[in-house]
mmCIF file of C-alpha atoms and ligand atoms in Angstrom:
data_model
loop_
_atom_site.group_PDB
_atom_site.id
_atom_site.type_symbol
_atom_site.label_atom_id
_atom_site.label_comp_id
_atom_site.label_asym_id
_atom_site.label_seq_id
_atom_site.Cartn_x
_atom_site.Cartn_y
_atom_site.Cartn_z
ATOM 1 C CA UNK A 27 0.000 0.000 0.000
ATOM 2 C CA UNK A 28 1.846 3.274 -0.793
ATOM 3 C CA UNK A 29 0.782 6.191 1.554
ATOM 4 C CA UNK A 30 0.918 10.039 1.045
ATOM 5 C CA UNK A 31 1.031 11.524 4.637
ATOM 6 C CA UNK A 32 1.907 15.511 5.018
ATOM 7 C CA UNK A 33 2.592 16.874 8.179
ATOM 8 C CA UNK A 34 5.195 14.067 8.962
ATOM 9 C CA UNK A 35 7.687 16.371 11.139
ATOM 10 C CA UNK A 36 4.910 17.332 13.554
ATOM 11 C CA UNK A 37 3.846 15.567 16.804
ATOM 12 C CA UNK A 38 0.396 13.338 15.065
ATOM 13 C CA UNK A 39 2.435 13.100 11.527
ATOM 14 C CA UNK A 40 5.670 11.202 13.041
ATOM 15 C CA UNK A 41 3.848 9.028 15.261
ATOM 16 C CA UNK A 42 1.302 8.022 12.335
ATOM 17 C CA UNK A 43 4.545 7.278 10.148
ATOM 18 C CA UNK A 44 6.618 6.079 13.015
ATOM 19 C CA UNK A 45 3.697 3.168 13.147
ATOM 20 C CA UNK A 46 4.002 2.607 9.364
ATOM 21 C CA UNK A 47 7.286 2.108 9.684
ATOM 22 C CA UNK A 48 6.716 -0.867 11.940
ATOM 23 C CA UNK A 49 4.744 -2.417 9.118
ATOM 24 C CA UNK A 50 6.111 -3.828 5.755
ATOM 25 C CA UNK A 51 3.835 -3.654 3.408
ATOM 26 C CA UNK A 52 3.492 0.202 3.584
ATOM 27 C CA UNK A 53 5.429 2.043 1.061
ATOM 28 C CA UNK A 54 5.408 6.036 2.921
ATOM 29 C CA UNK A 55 5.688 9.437 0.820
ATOM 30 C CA UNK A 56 6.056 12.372 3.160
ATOM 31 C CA UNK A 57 5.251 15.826 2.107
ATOM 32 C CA UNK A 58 8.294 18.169 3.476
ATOM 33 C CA UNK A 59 7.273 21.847 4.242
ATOM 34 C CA UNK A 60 10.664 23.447 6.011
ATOM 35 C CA UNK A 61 13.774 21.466 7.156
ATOM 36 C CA UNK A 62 13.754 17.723 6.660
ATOM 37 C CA UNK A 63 13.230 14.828 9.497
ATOM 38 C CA UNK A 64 16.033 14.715 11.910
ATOM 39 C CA UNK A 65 15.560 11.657 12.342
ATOM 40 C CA UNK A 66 17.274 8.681 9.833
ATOM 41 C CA UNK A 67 14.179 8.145 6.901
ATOM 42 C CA UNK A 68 14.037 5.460 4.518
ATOM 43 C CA UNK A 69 11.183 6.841 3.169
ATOM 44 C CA UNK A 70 10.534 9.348 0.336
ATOM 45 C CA UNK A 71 10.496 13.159 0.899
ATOM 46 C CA UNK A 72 8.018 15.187 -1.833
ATOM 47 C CA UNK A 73 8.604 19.340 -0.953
ATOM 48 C CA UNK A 74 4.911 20.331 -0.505
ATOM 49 C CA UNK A 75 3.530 24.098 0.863
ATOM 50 C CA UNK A 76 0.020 23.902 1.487
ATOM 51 C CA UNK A 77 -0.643 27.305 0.409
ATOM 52 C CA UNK A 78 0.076 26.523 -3.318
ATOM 53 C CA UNK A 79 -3.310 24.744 -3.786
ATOM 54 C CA UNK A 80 -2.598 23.846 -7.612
ATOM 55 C CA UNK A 81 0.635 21.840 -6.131
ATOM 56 C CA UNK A 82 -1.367 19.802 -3.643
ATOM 57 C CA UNK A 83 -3.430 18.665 -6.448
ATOM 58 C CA UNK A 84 -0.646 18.052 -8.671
ATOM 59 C CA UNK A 85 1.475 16.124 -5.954
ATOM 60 C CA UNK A 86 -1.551 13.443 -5.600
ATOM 61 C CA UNK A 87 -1.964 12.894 -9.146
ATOM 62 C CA UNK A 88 1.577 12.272 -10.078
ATOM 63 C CA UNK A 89 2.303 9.892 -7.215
ATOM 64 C CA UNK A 90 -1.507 8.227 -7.216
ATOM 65 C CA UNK A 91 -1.341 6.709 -3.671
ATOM 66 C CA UNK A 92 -3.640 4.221 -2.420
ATOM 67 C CA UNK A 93 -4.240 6.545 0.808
ATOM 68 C CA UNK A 94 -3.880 10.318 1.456
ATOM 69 C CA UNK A 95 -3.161 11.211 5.583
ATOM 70 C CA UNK A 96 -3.364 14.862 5.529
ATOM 71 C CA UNK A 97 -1.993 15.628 9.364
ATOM 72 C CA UNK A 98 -0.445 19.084 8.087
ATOM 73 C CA UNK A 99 -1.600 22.174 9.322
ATOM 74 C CA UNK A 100 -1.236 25.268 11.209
ATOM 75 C CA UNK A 101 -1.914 25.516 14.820
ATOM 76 C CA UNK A 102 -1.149 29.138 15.631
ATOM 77 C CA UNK A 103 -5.040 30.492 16.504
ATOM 78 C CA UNK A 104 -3.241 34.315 16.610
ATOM 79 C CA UNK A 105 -1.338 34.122 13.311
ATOM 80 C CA UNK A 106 -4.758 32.387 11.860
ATOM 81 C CA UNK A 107 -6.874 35.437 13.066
ATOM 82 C CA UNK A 108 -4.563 38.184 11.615
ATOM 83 C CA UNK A 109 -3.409 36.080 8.601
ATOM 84 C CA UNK A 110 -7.192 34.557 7.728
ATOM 85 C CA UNK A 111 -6.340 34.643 3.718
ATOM 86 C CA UNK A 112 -3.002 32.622 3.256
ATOM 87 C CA UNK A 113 -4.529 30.555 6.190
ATOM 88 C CA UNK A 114 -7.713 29.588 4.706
ATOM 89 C CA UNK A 115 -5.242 28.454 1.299
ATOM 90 C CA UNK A 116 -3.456 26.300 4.274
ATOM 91 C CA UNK A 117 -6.268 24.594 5.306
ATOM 92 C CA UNK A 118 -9.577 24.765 3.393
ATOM 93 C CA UNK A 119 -8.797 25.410 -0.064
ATOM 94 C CA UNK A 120 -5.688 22.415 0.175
ATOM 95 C CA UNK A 121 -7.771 20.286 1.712
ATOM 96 C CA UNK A 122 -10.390 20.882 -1.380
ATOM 97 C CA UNK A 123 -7.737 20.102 -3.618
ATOM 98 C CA UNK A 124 -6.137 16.968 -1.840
ATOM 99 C CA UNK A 125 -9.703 15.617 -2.162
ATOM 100 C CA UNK A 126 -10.627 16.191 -5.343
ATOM 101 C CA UNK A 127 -7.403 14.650 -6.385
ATOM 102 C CA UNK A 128 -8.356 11.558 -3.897
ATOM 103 C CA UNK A 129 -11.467 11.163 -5.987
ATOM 104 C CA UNK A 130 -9.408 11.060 -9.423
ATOM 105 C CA UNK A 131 -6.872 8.730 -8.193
ATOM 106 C CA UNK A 132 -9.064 6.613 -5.997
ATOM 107 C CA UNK A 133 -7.400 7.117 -3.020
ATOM 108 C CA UNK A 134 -8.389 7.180 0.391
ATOM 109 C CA UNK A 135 -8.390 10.172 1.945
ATOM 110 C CA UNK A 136 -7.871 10.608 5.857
ATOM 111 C CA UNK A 137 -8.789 14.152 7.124
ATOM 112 C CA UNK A 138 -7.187 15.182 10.705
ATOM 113 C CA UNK A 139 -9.337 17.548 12.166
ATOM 114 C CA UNK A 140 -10.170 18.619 15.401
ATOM 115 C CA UNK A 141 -12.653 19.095 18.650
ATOM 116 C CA UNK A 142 -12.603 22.403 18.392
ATOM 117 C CA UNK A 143 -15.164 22.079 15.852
ATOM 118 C CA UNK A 144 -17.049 22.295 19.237
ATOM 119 C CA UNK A 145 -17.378 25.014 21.350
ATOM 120 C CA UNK A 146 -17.113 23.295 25.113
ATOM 121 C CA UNK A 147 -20.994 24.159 25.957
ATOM 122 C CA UNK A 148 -22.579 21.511 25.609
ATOM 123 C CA UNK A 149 -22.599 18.601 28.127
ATOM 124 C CA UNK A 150 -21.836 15.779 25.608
ATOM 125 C CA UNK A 151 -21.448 15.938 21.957
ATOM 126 C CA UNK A 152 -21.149 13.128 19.421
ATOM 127 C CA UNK A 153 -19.774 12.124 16.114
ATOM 128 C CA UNK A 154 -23.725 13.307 14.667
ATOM 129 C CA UNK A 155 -23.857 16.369 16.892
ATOM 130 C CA UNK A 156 -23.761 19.985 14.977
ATOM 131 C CA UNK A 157 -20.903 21.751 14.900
ATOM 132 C CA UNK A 158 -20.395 25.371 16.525
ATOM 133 C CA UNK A 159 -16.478 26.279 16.246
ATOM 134 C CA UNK A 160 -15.869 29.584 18.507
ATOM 135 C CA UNK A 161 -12.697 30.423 16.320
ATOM 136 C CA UNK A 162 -11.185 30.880 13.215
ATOM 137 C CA UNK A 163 -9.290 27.318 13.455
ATOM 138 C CA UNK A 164 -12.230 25.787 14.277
ATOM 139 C CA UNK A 165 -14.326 27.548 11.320
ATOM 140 C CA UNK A 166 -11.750 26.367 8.531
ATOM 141 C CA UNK A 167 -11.761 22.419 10.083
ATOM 142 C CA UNK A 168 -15.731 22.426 10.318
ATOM 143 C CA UNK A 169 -15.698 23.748 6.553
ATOM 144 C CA UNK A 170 -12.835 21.346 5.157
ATOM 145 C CA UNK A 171 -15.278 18.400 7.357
ATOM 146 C CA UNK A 172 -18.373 19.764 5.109
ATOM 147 C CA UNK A 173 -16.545 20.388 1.920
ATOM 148 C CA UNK A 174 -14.777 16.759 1.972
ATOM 149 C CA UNK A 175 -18.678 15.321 2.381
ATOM 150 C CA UNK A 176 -19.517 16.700 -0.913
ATOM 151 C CA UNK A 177 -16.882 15.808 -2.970
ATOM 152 C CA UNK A 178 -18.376 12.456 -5.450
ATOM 153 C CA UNK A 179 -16.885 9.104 -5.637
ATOM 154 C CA UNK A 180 -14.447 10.002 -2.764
ATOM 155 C CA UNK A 181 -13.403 7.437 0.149
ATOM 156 C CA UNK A 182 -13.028 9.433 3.173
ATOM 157 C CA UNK A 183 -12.208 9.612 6.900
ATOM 158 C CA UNK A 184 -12.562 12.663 8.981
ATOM 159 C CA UNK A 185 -10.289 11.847 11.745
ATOM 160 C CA UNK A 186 -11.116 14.552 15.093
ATOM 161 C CA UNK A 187 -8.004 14.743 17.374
ATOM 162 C CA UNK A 188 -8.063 16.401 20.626
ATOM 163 C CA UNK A 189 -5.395 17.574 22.978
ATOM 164 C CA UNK A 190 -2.607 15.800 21.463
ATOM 165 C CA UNK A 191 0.480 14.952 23.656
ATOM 166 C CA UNK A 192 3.195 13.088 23.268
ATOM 167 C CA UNK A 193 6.667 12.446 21.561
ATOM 168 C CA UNK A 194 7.678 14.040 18.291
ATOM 169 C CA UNK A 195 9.706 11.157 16.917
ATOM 170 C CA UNK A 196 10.759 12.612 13.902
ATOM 171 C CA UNK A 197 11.848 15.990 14.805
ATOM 172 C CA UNK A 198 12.388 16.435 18.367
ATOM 173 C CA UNK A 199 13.575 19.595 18.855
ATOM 174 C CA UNK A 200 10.504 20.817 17.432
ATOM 175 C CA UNK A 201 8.748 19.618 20.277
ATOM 176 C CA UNK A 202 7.295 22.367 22.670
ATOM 177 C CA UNK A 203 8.425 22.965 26.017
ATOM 178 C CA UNK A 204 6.637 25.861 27.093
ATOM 179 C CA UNK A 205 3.275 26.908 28.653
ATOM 180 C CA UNK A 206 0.282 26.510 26.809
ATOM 181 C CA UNK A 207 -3.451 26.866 26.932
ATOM 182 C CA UNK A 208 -4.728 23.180 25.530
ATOM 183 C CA UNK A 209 -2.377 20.184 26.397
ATOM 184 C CA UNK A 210 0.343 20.741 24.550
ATOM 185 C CA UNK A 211 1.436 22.196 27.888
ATOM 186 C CA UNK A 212 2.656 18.740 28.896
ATOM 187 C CA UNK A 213 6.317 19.042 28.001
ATOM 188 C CA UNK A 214 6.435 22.304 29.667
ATOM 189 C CA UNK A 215 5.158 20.206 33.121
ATOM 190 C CA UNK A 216 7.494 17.827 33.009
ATOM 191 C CA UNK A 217 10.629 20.138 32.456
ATOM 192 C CA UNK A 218 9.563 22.620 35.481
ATOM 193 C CA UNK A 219 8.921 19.285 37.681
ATOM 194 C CA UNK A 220 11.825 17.509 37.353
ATOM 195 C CA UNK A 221 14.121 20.553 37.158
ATOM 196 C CA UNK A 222 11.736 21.233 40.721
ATOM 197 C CA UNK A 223 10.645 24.382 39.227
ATOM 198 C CA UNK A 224 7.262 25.538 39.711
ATOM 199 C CA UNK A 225 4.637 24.235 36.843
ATOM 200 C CA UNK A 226 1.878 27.058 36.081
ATOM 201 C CA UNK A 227 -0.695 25.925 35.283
ATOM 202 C CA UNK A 228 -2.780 28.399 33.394
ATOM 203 C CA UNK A 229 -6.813 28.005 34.906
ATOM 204 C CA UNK A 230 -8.343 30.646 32.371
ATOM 205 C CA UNK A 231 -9.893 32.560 31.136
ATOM 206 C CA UNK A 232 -9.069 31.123 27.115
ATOM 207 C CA UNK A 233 -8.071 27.899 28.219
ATOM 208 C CA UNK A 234 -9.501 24.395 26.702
ATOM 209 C CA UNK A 235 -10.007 23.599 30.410
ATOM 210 C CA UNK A 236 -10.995 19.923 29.912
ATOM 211 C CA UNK A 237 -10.673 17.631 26.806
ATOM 212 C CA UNK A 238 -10.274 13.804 25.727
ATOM 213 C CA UNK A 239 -6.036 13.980 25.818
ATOM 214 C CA UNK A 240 -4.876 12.373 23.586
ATOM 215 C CA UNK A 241 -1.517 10.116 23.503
ATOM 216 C CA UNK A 242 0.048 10.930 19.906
ATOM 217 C CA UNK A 243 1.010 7.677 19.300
ATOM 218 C CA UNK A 244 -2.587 6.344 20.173
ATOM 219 C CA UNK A 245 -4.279 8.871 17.753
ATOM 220 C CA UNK A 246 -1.652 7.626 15.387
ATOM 221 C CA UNK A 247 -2.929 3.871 15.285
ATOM 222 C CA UNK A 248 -6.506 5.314 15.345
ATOM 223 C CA UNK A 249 -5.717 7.643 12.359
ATOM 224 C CA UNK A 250 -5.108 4.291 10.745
ATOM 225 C CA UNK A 251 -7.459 1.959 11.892
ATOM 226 C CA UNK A 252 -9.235 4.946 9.972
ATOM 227 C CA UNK A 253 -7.566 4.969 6.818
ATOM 228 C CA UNK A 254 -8.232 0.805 6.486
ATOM 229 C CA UNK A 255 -12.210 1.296 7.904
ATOM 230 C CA UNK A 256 -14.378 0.750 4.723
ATOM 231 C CA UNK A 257 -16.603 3.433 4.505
ATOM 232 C CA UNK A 258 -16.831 7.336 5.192
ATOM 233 C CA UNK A 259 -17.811 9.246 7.937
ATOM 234 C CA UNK A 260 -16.283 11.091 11.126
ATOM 235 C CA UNK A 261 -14.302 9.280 14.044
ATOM 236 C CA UNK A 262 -13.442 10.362 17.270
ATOM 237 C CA UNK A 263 -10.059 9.674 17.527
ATOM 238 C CA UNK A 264 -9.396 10.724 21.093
ATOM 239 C CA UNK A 265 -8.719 9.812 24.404
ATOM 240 C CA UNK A 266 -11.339 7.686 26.053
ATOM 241 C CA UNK A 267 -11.922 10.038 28.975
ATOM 242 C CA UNK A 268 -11.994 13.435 29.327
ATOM 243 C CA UNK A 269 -9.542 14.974 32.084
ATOM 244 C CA UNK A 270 -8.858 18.759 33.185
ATOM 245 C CA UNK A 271 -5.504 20.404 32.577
ATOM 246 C CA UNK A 272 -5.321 20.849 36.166
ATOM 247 C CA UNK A 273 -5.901 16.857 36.939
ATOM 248 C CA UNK A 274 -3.572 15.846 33.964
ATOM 249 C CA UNK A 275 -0.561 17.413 35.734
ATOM 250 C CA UNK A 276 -0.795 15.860 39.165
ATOM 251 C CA UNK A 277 -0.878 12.731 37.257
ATOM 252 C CA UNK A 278 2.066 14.009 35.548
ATOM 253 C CA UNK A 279 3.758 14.743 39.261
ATOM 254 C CA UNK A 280 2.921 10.884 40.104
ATOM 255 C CA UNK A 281 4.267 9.555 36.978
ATOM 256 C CA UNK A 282 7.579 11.231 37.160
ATOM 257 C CA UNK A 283 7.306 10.985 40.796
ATOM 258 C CA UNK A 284 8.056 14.533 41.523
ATOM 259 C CA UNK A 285 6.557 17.356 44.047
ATOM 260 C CA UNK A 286 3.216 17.589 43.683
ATOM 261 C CA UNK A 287 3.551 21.030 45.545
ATOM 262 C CA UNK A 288 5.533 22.608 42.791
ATOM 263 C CA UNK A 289 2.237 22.468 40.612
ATOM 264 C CA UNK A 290 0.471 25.773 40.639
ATOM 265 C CA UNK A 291 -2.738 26.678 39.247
ATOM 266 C CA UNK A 292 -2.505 30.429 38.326
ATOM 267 C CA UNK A 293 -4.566 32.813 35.946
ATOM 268 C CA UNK A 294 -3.763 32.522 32.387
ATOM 269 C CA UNK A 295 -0.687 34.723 31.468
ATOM 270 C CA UNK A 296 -1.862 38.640 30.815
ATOM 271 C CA UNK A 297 0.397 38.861 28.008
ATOM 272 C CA UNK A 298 -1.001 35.258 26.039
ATOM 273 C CA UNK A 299 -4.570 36.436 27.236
ATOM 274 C CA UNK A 300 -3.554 40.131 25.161
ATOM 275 C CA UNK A 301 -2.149 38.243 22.084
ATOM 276 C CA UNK A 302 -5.433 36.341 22.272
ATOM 277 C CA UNK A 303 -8.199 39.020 22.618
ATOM 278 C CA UNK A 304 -9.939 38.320 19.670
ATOM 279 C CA UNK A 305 -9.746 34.806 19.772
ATOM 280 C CA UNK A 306 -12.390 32.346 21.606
ATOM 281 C CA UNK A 307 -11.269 28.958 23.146
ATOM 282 C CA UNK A 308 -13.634 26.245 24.060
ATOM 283 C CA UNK A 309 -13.326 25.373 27.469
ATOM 284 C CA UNK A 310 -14.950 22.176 28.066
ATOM 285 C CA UNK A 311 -15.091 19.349 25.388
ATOM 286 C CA UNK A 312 -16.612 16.011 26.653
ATOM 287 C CA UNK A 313 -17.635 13.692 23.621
ATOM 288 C CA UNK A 314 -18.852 10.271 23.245
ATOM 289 C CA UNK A 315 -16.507 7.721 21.474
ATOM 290 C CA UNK A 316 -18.693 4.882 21.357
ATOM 291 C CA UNK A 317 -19.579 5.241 17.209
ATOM 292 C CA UNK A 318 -16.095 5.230 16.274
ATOM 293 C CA UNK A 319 -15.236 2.516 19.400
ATOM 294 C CA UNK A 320 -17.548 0.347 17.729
ATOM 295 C CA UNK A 321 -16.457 0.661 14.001
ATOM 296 C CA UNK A 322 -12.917 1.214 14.342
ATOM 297 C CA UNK A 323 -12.681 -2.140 16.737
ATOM 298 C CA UNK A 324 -11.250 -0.832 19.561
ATOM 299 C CA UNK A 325 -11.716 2.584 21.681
ATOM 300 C CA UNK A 326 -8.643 4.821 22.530
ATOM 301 C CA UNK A 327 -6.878 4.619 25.512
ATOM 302 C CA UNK A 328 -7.893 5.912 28.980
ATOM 303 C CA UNK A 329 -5.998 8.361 30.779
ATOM 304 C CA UNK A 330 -4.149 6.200 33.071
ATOM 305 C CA UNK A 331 -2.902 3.635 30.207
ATOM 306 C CA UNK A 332 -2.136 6.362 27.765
ATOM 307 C CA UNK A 333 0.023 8.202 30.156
ATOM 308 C CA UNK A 334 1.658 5.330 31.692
ATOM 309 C CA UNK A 335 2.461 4.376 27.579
ATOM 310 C CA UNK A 336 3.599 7.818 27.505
ATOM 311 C CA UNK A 337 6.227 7.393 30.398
ATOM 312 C CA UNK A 338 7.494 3.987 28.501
ATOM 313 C CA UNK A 339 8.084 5.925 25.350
ATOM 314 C CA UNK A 340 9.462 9.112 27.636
ATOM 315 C CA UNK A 341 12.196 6.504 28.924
ATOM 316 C CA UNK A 342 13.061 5.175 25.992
ATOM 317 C CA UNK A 343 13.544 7.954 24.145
ATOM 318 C CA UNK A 344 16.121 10.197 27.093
ATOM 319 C CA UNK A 345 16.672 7.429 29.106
ATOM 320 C CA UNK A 346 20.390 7.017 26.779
ATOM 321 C CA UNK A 347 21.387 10.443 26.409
ATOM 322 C CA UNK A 348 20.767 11.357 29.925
HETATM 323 N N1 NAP B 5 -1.878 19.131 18.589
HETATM 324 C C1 NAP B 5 -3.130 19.076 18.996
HETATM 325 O O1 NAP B 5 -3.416 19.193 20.215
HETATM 326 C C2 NAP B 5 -4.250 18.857 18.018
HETATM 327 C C3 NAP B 5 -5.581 18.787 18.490
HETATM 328 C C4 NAP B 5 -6.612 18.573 17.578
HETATM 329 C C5 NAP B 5 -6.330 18.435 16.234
HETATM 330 N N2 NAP B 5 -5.037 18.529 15.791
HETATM 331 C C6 NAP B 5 -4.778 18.406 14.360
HETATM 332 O O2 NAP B 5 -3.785 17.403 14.149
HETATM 333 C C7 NAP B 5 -3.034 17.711 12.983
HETATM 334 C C8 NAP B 5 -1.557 17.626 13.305
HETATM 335 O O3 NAP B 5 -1.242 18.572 14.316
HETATM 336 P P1 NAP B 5 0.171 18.530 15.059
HETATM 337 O O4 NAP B 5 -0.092 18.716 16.507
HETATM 338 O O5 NAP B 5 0.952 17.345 14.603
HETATM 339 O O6 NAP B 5 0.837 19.855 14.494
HETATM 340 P P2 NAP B 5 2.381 20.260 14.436
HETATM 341 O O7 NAP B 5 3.190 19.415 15.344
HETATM 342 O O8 NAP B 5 2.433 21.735 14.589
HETATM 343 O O9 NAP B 5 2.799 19.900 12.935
HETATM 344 C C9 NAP B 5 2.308 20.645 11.874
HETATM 345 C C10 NAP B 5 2.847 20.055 10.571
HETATM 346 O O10 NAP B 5 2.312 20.824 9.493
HETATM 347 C C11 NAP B 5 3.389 21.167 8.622
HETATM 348 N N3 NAP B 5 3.126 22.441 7.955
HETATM 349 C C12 NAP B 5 2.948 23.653 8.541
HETATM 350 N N4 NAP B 5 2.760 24.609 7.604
HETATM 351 C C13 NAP B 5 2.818 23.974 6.397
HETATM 352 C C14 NAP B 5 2.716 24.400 5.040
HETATM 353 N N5 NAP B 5 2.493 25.681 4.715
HETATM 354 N N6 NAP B 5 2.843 23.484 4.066
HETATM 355 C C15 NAP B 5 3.062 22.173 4.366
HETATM 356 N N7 NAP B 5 3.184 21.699 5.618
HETATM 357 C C16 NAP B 5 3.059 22.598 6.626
HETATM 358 C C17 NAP B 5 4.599 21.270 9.526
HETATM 359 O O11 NAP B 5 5.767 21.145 8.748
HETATM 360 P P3 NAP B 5 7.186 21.770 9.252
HETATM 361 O O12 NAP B 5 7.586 20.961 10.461
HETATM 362 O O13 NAP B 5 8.088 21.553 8.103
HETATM 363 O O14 NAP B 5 6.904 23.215 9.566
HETATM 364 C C18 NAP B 5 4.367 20.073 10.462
HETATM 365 O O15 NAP B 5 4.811 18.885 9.865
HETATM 366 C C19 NAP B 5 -3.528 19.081 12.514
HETATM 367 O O16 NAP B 5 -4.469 18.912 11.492
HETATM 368 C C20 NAP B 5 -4.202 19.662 13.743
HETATM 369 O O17 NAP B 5 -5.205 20.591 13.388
HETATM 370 C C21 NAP B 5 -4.000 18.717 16.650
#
C-alpha cells in the first residue's frame, strides 16, 4: 500500500509514520514543508507548501497513492486570526484540492481535524452532533469536514483529534516545552517538575479547560485503523476520557514521581490572554466515542494507560542520552 502523509515532522504526523514504519507492506511518501526529518528516513520526501493549492493537487496525481493522511496544518489560533487569507489556502482550499485529487486517483483520503469544531458548551457531543467552532481554526476544520462530504466518488475519513500529547519522533527539537493553553502544555510540566521548578498551570480565562487527551502515538494507530475502515464518515479519535488540565498534571507529578507542591494553578498569562483578545477557546469538550469505538474495533486509551504508555516511550527515548 503506498501512503501520502503531510505533516510528517509534527507531533500526530511522526507518530502516524513512526507506526508505518513498523509495518512492511506500507510504502510512505512524506510531504516536506521546512527542514527535513532529523531523524534517519528510509522513506521518500516530496517538498509540498500547502498554500500553493494547484501543487497539492498536482502532488496526488503524479504519485496516485492508495491513501492520502493529511496531518499538516497550522496551529497558531493568533497568526490564523490576523493572517485569515493565506490561512484559509493552508487549510480549506488544500484540503479541497487533496480531495478532489483523492477522488481522481481513488485514493483514500484521511482528514485530521479537530474538537474544536465544538465550542465546550454543551454537556456531551457526538460524532452526529452539529458543529459550533468559537474560532477561526475551528471555522476552517468544520468547513474542510463539510466540503470533503460533498466531494463524489471520494473514500473518506474525517479523523477529530483532541489535545494531542506526546513524543515528536521525527523531529524532536521541534517539540514544545513551554506553557500553553490546551495540552500541549505537557512538556512544559514535566521540564519545570523535574528541574523542581514551579509548573503554572494556566486556569483561564481562554483555556480548553478539559478535553479527551490524547496520547500521539494512540491517535496515530486510530488515524489508521481509519484509513483501512471501509466506509466514510467522522471518528473520534481521542482519548477515552476526558480529564482537566489541572488533573492531567498531578498525574504528571505521580508519573515522574516529583513534588506535587511545585504544581500551581494560576490565571492565564496577561500577556497570552492580550495576544489572544480576539480569539475564543472552548473550554470544556466532553464527547462520546462509542460510534467510532464500535467501528474502528477498539476505543482509545484511557488516561491512566495512555500516560503510563507515555512514560514507557518518555524513557526510551532520554533514558540514553541522559
Ligand atoms: N496538537 C493538537 O493538540 C491537536 C488537536 C486537535 C487536532 N489537531 C490536528 O492534528 C493535525 C496535526 O497537528 P500537530 O499537533 O501534529 O501539528 P504540528 O506538530 O504543529 O505539525 C504541523 C505540521 O504541518 C506542517 N506544515 C505547517 N505549515 C505547512 C505548510 N504551509 N505546508 C506544508 N506543511 C506545513 C509542519 O511542517 P514543518 O515541520 O516543516 O513546519 C508540520 O509537519 C492538525 O491537522 C491539527 O489541526 C491537533
Amino acid at each position: 500500500m503506498r501512503v501520502y502523509i503531510t505533516g510528517g515532522t509534527g507531533l500526530v504526523g511522526s507518530n502516524v509514520i513512526r507506526l508505518m514504519r513498523l509495518r512492511d507492506d506500507i510504502e510512505i511518501i512524506a510531504s516536506q514543508y521546512g527542514p527535513e526529518p532529523e531523524w534517519d528516513y528510509d522513506y521518500q520526501l516530496d517538498p509540498l507548501d500547502l498554500s500553493d493549492t494547484e501543487a497539492c493537487r498536482n502532488t496526488i496525481i503524479t504519485h496516485k497513492p492508495d491513501v492520502v493522511i493529511h496531518c499538516a496544518a497550522i496551529l497558531d489560533q493568533v497568526f490564523m486570526y490576523e493572517k485569515r487569507e493565506i490561512s484559509w489556502k493552508m487549510t480549506v482550499d488544500s484540503n479541497l484540492a487533496f480531495a478532489h485529487a483523492c477522488a481522481e486517483v481513488g485514493a483514500r483520503y484521511v482528514f485530521v481535524s479537530s474538537d474544536w469544531v465544538f465550542d465546550g458548551q454543551e454537556p456531551l457531543v457526538t460524532e452526529d452532533s452539529p458543529p459550533h467552532p468559537v474560532n477561526f481554526y475551528g471555522i476552517m476544520k468544520t468547513v474542510s469536514e463539510r466540503d470533503i462530504m460533498g466531494v463524489p466518488n471520494l473514500s473518506y475519513g474525517i479523523g477529530r483529534l483532541a489535545g494531542v500529547y506526546g513524543l515528536n519522533y521525527s523531529n524532536p527539537s521541534l517539540l514544545r516545552k513551554d506553557n500553553g493553553m490546551g495540552f500541549d502544555f505537557i512538556n512544559y510540566v514535566i521540564d519545570q517538575l523535574s528541574n523542581n521548578r514551579v509548573a503554572e498551570i494556566w486556569t483561564g480565562p481562554k483555556v480548553n479547560e478539559v478535553a479527551h487527551g490524547t496520547l500521539a502515538s494512540d491517535g496515530a494507530d486510530m488515524l489508521l485503523r481509519v484509513a483501512n475502515y471501509d466506509g466514510n464518515g467522522i471518528f473520534h479519535c481521542w482519548g477515552s476520557e476526558a480529564i482537566s488540565r489541572l488533573q492531567l498534571a498531578h498525574h504528571l507529578a505521580d508519573l515522574f514521581d516529583v513534588n506535587h507542591a511545585l504544581i500551581a494553578p494560576v490565571p492565564t498569562d496577561p500577556k497570552v490572554l492580550d495576544a489572544h483578545r480576539h480569539v475564543s477557546i472552548p473550554f470544556r469538550i466532553v464527547t462520546s466515542i462509542e460510534k467510532t469505538a464500535k467501528r474502528l474495533g477498539r476505543q482509545a486509551l484511557g488516561v491512566q494507560d495512555a500516560l503510563h504508555d507515555f512514560k514507557k516511550q518518555w524513557d526510551a527515548f532520554y533514558a540514553p542520552t541522559r
